[in-house]
Coordinates of N, CA, C and O in Angstrom, one line a residue:
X1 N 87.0 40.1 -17.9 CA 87.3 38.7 -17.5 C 87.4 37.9 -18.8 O 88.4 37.2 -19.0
X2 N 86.3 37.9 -19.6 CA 86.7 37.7 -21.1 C 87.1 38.3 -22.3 O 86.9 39.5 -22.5
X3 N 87.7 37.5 -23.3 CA 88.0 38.3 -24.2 C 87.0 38.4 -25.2 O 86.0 37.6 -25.1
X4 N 87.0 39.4 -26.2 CA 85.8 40.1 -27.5 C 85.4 38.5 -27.2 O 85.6 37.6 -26.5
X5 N 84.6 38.9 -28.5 CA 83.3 37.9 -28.9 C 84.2 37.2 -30.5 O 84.2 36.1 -31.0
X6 N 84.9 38.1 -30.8 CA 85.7 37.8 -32.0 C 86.5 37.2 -32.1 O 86.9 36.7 -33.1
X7 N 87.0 37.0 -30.5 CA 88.1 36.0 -30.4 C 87.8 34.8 -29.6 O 88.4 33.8 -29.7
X8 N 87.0 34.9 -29.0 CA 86.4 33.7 -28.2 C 85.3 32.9 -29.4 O 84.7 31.9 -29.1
X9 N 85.2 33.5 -30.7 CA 84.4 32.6 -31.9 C 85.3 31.8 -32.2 O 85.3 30.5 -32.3
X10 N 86.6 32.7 -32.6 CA 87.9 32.1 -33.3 C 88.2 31.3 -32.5 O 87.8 30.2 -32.9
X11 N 88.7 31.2 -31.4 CA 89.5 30.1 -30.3 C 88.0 28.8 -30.7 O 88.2 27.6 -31.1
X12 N 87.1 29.1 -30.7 CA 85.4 28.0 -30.4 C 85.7 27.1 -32.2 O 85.8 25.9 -32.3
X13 N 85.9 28.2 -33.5 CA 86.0 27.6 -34.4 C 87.6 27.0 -34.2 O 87.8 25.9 -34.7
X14 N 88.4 27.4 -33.8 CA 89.9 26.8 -33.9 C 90.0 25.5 -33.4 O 90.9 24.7 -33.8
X15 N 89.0 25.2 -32.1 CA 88.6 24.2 -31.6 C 88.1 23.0 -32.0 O 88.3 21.8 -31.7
X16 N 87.1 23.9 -33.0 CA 86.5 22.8 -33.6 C 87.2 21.9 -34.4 O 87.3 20.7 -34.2
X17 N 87.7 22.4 -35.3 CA 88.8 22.1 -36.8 C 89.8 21.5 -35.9 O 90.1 20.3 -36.3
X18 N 90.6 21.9 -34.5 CA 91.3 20.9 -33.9 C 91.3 19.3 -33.7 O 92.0 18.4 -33.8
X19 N 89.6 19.9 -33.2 CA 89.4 17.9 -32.3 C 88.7 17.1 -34.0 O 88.4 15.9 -34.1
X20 N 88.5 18.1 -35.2 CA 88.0 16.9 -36.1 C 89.3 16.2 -36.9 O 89.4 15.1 -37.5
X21 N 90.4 17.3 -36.7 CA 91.6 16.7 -37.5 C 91.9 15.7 -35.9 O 91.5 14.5 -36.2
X22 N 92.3 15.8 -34.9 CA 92.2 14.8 -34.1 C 91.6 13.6 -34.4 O 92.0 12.4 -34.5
X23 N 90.6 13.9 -34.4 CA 89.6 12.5 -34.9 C 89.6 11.7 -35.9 O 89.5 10.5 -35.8
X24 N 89.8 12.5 -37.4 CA 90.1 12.1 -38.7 C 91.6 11.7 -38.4 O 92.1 10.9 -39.2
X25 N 92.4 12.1 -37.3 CA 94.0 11.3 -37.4 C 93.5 10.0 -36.2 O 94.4 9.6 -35.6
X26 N 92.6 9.7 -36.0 CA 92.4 9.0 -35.0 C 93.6 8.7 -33.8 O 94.1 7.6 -33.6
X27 N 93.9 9.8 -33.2 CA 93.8 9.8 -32.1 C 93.5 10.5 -30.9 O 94.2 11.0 -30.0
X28 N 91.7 10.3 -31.1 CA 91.1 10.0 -30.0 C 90.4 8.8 -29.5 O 89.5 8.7 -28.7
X29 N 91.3 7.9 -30.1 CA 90.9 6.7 -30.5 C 92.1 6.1 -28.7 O 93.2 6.6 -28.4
X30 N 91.5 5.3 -28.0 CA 92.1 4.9 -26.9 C 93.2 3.8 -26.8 O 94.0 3.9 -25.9
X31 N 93.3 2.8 -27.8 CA 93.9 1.9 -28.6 C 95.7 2.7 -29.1 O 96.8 2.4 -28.8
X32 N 94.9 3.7 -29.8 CA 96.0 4.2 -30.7 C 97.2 5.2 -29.4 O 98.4 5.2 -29.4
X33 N 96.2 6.0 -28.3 CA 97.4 6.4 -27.4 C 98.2 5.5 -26.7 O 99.3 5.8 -26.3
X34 N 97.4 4.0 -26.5 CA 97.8 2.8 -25.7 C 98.8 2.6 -26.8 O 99.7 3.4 -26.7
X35 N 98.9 2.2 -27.3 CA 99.9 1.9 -29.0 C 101.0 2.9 -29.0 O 102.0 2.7 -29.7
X36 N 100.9 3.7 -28.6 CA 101.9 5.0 -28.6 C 102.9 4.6 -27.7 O 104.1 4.5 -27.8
X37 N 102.1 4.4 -26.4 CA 102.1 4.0 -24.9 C 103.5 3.0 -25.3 O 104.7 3.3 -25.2
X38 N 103.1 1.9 -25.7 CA 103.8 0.5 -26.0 C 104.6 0.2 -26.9 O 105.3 -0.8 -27.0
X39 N 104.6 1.4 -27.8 CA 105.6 1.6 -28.9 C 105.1 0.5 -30.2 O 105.8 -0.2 -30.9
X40 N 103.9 0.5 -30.1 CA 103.5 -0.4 -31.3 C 103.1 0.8 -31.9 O 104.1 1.2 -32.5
X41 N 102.0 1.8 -32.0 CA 101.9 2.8 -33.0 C 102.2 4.4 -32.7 O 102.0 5.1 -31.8
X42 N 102.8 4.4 -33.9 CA 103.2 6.0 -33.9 C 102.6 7.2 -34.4 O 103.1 8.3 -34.5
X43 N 101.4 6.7 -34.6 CA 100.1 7.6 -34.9 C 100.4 9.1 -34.0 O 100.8 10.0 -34.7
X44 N 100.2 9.3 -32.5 CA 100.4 10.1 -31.9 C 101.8 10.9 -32.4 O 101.8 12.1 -32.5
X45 N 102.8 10.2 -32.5 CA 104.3 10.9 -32.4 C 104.2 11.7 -34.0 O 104.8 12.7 -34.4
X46 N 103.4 11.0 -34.7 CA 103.7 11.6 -36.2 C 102.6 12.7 -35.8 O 103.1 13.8 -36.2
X47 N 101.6 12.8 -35.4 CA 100.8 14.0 -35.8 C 101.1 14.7 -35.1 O 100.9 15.8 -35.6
X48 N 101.9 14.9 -33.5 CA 102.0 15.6 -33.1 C 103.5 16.4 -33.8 O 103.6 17.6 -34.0
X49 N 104.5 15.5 -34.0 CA 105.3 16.5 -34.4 C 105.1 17.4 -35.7 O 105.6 18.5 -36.1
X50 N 104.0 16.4 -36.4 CA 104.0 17.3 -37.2 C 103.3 18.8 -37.0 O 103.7 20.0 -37.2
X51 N 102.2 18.4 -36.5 CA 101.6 19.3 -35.8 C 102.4 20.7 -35.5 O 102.2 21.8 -35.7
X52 N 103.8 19.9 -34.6 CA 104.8 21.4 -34.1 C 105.4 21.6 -34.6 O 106.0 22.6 -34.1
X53 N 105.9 21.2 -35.8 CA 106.6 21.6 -37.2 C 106.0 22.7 -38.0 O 106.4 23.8 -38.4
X54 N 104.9 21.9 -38.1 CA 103.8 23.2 -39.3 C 103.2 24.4 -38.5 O 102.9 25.5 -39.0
X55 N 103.1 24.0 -37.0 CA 103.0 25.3 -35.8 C 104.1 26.5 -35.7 O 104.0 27.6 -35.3
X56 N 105.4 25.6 -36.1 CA 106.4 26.6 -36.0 C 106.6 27.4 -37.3 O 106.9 28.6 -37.3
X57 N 106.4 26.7 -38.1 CA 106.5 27.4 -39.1 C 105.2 28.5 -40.2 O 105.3 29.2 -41.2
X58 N 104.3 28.0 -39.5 CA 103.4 29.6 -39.1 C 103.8 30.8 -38.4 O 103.9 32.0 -38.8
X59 N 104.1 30.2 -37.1 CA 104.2 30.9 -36.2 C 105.4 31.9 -36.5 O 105.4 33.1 -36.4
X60 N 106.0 31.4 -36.8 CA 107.7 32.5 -36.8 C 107.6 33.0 -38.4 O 108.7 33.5 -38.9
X61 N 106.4 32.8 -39.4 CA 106.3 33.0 -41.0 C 105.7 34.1 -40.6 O 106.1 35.0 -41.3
X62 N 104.7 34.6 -39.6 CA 103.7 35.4 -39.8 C 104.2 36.3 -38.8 O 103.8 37.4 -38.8
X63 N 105.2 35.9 -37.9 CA 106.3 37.2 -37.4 C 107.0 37.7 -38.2 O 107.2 39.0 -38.2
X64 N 107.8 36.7 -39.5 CA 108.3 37.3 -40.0 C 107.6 38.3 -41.2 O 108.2 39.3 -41.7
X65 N 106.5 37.9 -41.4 CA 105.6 38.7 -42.7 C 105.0 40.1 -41.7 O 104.2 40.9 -42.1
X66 N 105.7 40.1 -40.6 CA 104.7 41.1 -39.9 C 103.4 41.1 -39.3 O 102.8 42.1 -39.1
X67 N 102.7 39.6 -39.1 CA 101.2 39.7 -39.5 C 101.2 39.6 -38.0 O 100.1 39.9 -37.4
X68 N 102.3 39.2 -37.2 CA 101.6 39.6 -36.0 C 103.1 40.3 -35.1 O 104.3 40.2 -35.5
X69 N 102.9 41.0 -33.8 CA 103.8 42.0 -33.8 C 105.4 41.0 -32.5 O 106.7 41.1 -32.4
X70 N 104.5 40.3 -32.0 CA 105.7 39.7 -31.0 C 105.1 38.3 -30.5 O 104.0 37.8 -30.8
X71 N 106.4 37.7 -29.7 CA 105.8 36.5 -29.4 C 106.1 36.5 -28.1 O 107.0 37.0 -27.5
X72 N 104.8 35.7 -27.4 CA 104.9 35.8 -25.8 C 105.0 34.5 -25.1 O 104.2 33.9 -24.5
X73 N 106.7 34.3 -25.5 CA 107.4 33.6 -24.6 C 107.3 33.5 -23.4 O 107.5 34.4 -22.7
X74 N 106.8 32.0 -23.1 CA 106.8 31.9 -22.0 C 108.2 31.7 -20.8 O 109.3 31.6 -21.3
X75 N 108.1 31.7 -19.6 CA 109.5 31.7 -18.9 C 109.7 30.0 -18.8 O 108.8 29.2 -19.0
X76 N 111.0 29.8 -18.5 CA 111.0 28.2 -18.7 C 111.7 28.1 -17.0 O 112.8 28.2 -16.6
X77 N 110.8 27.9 -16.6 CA 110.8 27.2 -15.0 C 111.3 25.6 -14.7 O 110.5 24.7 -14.7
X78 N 112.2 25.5 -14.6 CA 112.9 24.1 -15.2 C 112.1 22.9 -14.2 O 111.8 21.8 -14.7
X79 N 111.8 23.3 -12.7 CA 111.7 22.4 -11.5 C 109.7 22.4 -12.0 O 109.1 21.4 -12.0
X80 N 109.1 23.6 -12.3 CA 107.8 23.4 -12.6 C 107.6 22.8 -13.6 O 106.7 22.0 -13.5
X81 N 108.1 22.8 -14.6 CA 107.9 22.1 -16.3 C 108.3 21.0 -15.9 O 107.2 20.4 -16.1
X82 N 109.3 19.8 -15.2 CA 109.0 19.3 -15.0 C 108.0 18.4 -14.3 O 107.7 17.3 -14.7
X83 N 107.6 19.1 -13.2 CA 106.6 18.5 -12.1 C 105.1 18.2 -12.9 O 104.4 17.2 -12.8
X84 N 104.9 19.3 -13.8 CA 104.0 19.2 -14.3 C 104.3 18.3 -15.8 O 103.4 17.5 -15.7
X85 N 104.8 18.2 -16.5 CA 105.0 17.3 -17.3 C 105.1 16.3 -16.8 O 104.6 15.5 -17.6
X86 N 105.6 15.4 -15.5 CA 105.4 14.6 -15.0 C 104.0 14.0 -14.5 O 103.8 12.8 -14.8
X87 N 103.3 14.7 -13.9 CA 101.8 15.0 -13.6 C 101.0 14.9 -15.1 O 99.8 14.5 -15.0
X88 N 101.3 15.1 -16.0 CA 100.7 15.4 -17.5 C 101.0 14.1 -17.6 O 100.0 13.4 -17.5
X89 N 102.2 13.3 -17.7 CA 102.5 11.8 -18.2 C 101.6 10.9 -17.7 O 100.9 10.0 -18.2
X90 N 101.8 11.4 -16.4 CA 100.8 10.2 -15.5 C 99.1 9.6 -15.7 O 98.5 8.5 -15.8
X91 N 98.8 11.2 -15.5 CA 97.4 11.4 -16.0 C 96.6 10.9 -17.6 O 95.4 10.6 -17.9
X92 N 97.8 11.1 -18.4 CA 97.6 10.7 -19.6 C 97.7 9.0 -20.0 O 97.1 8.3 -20.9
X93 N 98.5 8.8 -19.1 CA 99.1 7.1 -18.8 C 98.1 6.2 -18.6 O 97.8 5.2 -19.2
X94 N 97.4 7.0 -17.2 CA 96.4 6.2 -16.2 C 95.0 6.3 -17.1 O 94.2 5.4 -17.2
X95 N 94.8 7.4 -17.7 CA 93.5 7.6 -18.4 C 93.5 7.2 -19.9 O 92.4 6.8 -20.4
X96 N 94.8 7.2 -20.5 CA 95.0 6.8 -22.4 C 94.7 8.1 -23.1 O 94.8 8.1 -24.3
X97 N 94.3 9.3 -22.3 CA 93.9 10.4 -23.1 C 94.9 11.4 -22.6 O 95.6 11.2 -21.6
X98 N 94.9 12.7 -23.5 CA 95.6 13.7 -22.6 C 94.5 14.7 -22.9 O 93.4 14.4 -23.5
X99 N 94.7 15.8 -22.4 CA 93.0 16.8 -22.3 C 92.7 17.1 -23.8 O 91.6 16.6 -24.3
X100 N 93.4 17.6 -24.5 CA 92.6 17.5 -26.0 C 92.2 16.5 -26.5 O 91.2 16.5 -27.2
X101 N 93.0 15.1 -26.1 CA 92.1 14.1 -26.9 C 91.1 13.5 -26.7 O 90.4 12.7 -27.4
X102 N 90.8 14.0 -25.0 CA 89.8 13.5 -24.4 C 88.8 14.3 -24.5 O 87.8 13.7 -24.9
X103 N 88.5 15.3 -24.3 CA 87.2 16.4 -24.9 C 87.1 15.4 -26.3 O 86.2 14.6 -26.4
X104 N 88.0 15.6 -27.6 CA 87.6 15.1 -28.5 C 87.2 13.5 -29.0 O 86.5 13.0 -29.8
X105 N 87.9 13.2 -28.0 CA 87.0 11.2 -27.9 C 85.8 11.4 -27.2 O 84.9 10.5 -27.5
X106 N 85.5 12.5 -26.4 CA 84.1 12.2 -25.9 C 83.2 13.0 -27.2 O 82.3 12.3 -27.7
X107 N 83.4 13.8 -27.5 CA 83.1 13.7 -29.1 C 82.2 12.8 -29.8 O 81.1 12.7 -30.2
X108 N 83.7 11.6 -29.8 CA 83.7 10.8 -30.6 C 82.7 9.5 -30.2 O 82.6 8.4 -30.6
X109 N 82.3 10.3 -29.3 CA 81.7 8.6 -28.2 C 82.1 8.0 -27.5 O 81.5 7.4 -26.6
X110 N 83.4 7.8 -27.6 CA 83.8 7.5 -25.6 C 83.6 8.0 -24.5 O 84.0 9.0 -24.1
X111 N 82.6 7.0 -23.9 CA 82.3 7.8 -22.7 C 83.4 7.2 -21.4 O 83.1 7.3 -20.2
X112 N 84.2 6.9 -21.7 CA 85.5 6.2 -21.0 C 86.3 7.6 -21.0 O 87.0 7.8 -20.0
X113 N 86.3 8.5 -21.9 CA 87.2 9.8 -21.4 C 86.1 11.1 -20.6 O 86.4 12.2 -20.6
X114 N 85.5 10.9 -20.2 CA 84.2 11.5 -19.4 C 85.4 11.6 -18.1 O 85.9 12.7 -17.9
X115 N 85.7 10.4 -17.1 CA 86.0 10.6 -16.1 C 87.2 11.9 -15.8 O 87.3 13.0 -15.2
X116 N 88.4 11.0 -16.9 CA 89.2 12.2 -16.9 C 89.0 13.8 -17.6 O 89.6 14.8 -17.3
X117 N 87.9 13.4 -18.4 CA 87.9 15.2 -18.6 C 87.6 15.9 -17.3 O 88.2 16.9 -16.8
X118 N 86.8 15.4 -16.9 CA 86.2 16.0 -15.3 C 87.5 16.1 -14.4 O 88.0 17.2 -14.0
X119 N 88.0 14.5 -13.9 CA 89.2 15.3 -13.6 C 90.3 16.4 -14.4 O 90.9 17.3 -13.8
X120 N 90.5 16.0 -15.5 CA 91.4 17.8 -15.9 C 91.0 18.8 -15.4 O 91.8 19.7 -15.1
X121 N 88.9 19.0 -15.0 CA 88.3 20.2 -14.8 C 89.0 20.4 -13.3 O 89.5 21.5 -13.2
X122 N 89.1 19.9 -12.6 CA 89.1 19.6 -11.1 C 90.7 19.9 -10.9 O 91.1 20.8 -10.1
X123 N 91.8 18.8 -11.8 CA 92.8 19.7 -11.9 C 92.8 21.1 -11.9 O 92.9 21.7 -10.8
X124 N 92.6 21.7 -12.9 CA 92.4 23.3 -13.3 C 92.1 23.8 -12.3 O 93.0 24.6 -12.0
X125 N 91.4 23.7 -11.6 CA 90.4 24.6 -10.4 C 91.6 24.1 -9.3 O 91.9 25.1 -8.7
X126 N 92.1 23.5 -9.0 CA 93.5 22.7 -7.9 C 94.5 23.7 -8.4 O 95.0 24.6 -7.6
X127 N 94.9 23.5 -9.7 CA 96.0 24.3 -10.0 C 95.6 26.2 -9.8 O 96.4 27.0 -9.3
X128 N 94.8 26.5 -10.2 CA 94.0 27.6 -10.2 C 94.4 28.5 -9.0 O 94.7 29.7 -8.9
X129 N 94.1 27.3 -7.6 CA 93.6 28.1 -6.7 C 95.1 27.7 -5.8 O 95.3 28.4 -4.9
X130 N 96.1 26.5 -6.2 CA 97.7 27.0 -6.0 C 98.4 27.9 -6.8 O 99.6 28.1 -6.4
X131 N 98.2 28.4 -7.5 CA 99.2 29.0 -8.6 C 99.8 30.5 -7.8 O 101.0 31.0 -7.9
X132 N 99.0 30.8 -7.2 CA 100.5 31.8 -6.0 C 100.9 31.2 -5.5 O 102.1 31.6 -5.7
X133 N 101.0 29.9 -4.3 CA 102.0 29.4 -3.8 C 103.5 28.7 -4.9 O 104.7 29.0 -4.7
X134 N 102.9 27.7 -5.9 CA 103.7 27.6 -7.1 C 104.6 28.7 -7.6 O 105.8 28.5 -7.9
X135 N 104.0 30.1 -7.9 CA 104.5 31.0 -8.6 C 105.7 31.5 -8.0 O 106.8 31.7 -8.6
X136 N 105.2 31.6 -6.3 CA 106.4 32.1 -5.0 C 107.0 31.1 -4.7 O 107.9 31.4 -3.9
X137 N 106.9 29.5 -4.9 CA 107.5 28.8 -4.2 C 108.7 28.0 -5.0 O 109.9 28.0 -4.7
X138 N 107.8 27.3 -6.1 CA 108.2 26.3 -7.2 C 109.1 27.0 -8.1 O 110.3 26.9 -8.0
X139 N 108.4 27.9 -9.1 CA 108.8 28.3 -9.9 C 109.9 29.0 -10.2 O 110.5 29.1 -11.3
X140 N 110.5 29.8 -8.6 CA 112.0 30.2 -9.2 C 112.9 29.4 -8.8 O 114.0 29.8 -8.8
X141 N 112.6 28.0 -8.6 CA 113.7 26.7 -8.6 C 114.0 26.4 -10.1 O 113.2 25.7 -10.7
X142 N 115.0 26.9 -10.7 CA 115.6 26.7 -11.7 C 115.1 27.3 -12.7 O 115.1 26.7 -13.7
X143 N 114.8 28.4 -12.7 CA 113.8 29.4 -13.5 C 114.9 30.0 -14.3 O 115.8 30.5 -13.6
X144 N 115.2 30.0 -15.8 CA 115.7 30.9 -16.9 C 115.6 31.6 -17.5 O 116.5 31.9 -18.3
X145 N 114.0 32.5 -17.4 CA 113.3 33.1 -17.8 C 113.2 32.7 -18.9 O 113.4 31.6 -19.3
X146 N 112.7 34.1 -19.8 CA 112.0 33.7 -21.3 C 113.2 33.8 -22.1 O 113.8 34.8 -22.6
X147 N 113.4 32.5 -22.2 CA 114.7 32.3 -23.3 C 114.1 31.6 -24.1 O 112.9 31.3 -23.9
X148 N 114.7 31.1 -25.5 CA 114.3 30.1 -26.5 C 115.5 29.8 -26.8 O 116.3 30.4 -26.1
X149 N 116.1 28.8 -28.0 CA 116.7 28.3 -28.1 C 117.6 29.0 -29.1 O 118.7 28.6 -29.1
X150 N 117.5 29.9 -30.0 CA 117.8 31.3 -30.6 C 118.5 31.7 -29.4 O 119.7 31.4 -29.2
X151 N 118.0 32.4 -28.8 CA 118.3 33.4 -27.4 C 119.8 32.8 -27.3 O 120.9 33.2 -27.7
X152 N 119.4 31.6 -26.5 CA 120.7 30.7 -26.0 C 122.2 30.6 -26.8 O 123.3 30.6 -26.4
X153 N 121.7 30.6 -28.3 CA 122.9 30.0 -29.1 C 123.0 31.0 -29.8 O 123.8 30.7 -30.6
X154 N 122.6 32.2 -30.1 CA 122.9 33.5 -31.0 C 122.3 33.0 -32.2 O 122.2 34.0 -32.9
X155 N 121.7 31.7 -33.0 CA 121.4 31.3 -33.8 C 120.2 31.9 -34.8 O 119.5 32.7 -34.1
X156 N 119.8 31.8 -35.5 CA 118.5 32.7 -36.4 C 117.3 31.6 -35.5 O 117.8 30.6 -34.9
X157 N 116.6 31.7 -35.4 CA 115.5 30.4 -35.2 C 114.7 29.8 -36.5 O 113.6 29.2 -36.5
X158 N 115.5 30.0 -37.5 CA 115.1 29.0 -38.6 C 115.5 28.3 -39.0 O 115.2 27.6 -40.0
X159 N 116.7 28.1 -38.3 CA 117.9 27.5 -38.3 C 117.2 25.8 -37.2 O 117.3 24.7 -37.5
X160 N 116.6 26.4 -36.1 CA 116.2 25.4 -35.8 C 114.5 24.6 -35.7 O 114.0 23.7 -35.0
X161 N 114.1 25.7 -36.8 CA 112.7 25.2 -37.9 C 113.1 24.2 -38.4 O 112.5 23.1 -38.3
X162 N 114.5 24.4 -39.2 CA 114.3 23.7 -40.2 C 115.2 22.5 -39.7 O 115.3 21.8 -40.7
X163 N 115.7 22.2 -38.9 CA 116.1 21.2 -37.9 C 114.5 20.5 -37.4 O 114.3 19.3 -37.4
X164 N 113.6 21.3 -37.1 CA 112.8 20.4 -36.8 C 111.9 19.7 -37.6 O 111.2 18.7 -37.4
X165 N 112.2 20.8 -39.2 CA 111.1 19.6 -40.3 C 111.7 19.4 -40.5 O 111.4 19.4 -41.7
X166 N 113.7 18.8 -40.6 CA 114.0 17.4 -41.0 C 113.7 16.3 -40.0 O 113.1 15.3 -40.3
X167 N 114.3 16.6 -38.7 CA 113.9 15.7 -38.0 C 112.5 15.1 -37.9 O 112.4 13.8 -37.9
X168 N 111.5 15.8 -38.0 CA 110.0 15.5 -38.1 C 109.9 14.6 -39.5 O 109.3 13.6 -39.3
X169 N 110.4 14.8 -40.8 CA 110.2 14.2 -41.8 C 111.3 12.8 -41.7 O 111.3 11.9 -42.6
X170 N 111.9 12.8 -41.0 CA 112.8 11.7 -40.8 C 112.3 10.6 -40.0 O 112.5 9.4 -40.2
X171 N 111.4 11.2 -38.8 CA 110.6 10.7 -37.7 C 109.5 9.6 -38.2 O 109.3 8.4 -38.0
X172 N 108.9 10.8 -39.3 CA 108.0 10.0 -40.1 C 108.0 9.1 -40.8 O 107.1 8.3 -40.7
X173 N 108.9 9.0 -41.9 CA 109.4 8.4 -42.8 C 109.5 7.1 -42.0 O 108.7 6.2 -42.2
X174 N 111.0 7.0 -40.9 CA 111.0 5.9 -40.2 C 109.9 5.1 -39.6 O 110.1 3.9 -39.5
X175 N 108.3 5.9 -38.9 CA 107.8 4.8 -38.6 C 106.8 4.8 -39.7 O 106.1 3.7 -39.6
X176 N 106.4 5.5 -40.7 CA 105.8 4.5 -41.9 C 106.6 3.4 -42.5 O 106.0 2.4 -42.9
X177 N 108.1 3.4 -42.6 CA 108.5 2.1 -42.9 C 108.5 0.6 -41.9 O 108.4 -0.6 -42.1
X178 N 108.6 1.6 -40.8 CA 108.6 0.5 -39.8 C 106.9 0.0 -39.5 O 106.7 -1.1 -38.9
X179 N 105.8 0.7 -39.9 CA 104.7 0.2 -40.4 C 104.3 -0.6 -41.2 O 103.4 -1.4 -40.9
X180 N 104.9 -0.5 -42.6 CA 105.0 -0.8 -43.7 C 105.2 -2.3 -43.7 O 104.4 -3.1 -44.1
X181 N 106.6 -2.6 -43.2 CA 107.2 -3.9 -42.9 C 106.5 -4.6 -41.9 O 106.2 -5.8 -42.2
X182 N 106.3 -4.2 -41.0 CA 105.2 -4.9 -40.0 C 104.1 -5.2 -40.6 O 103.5 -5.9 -39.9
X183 N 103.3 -4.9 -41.7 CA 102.2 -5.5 -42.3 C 102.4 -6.0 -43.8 O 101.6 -6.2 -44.7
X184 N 103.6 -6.0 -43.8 CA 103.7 -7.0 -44.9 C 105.0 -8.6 -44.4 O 105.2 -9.6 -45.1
X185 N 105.4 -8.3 -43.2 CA 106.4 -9.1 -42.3 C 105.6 -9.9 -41.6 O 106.1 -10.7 -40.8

């Protein structure tokens, strides 16, 4: 039911190092996802893309070095990805946290993300105990299987790494200036 001891340390330490760089980027800070929310700060949008920039380019470096053997693409269920991304917005909206930042604001001392962690838990156990009806019902409405964006266009996929750390370094750049100007404006 579980995995080794070796990997359930790693996932426990990977965890950890997650929610303190969370924290040190402050946002588990409630303010800063509200600011995201409202388009006054971009705190969230910068760490996370970078976040999926420097994830991708692990990820597909240590495929390519061999260090690990395949990638387990997931299927892209178009009618489920969104139901639940939608469900993810909302939750995130209504609460100011999304599930990682909220384990890590409670951390941090917010006990204002207490409620919704518990609901995420309650989610989970909801989702848990539909996921055959979903799987048989939802999921082959618009289902493409395990494609990526490579797949689709014949293209290398570093082709659209590196599409995404310019975009991401472009992302950034623009809202440190548009930071920048707002506190000296």
């Amino acid at each position: 039911m579980f995995a080794d001891w070796t990997t359930l340390l790693l996932g426990g330490l990977t965890g950890l190092v997650f929610g303190f760089l969370l924290q040190k980027g402050k946002v588990t800070r409630y303010e800063t996802i509200v600011g995201q929310f409202l388009l006054r700060d971009f705190t969230v949008l910068k760490v996370m893309l970078t976040a999926v920039a420097v994830g991708a380019v692990g990820i597909y470096g240590m495929l390519q070095l061999g260090m690990i053997d395949t990638l387990h693409i997931k299927a892209a269920h178009v009618v489920a990805n969104l139901a639940g991304g939608l469900i993810f917005g909302v939750g995130m909206a209504v609460l100011g946290y999304c599930p990682g930042t909220g384990v890590a604001a409670i951390g941090d001392g917010a006990k204002d993300a207490v409620p919704g962690v518990l609901g995420m838990l309650v989610g989970a156990a909801i989702f848990a105990e539909a996921s055959p009806w979903i799987s048989r019902v939802v999921q082959p409405i618009g289902s493409l299987g395990k494609v990526s964006f490579a797949d689709l266009t014949g293209l290398s996929v570093w082709v659209f790494v590196a599409a995404l750390l310019l975009g991401t370094a472009v992302m950034v750049l623009i809202f440190r200036r548009r930071s920048e100007s707002a506190t000296t404006g």
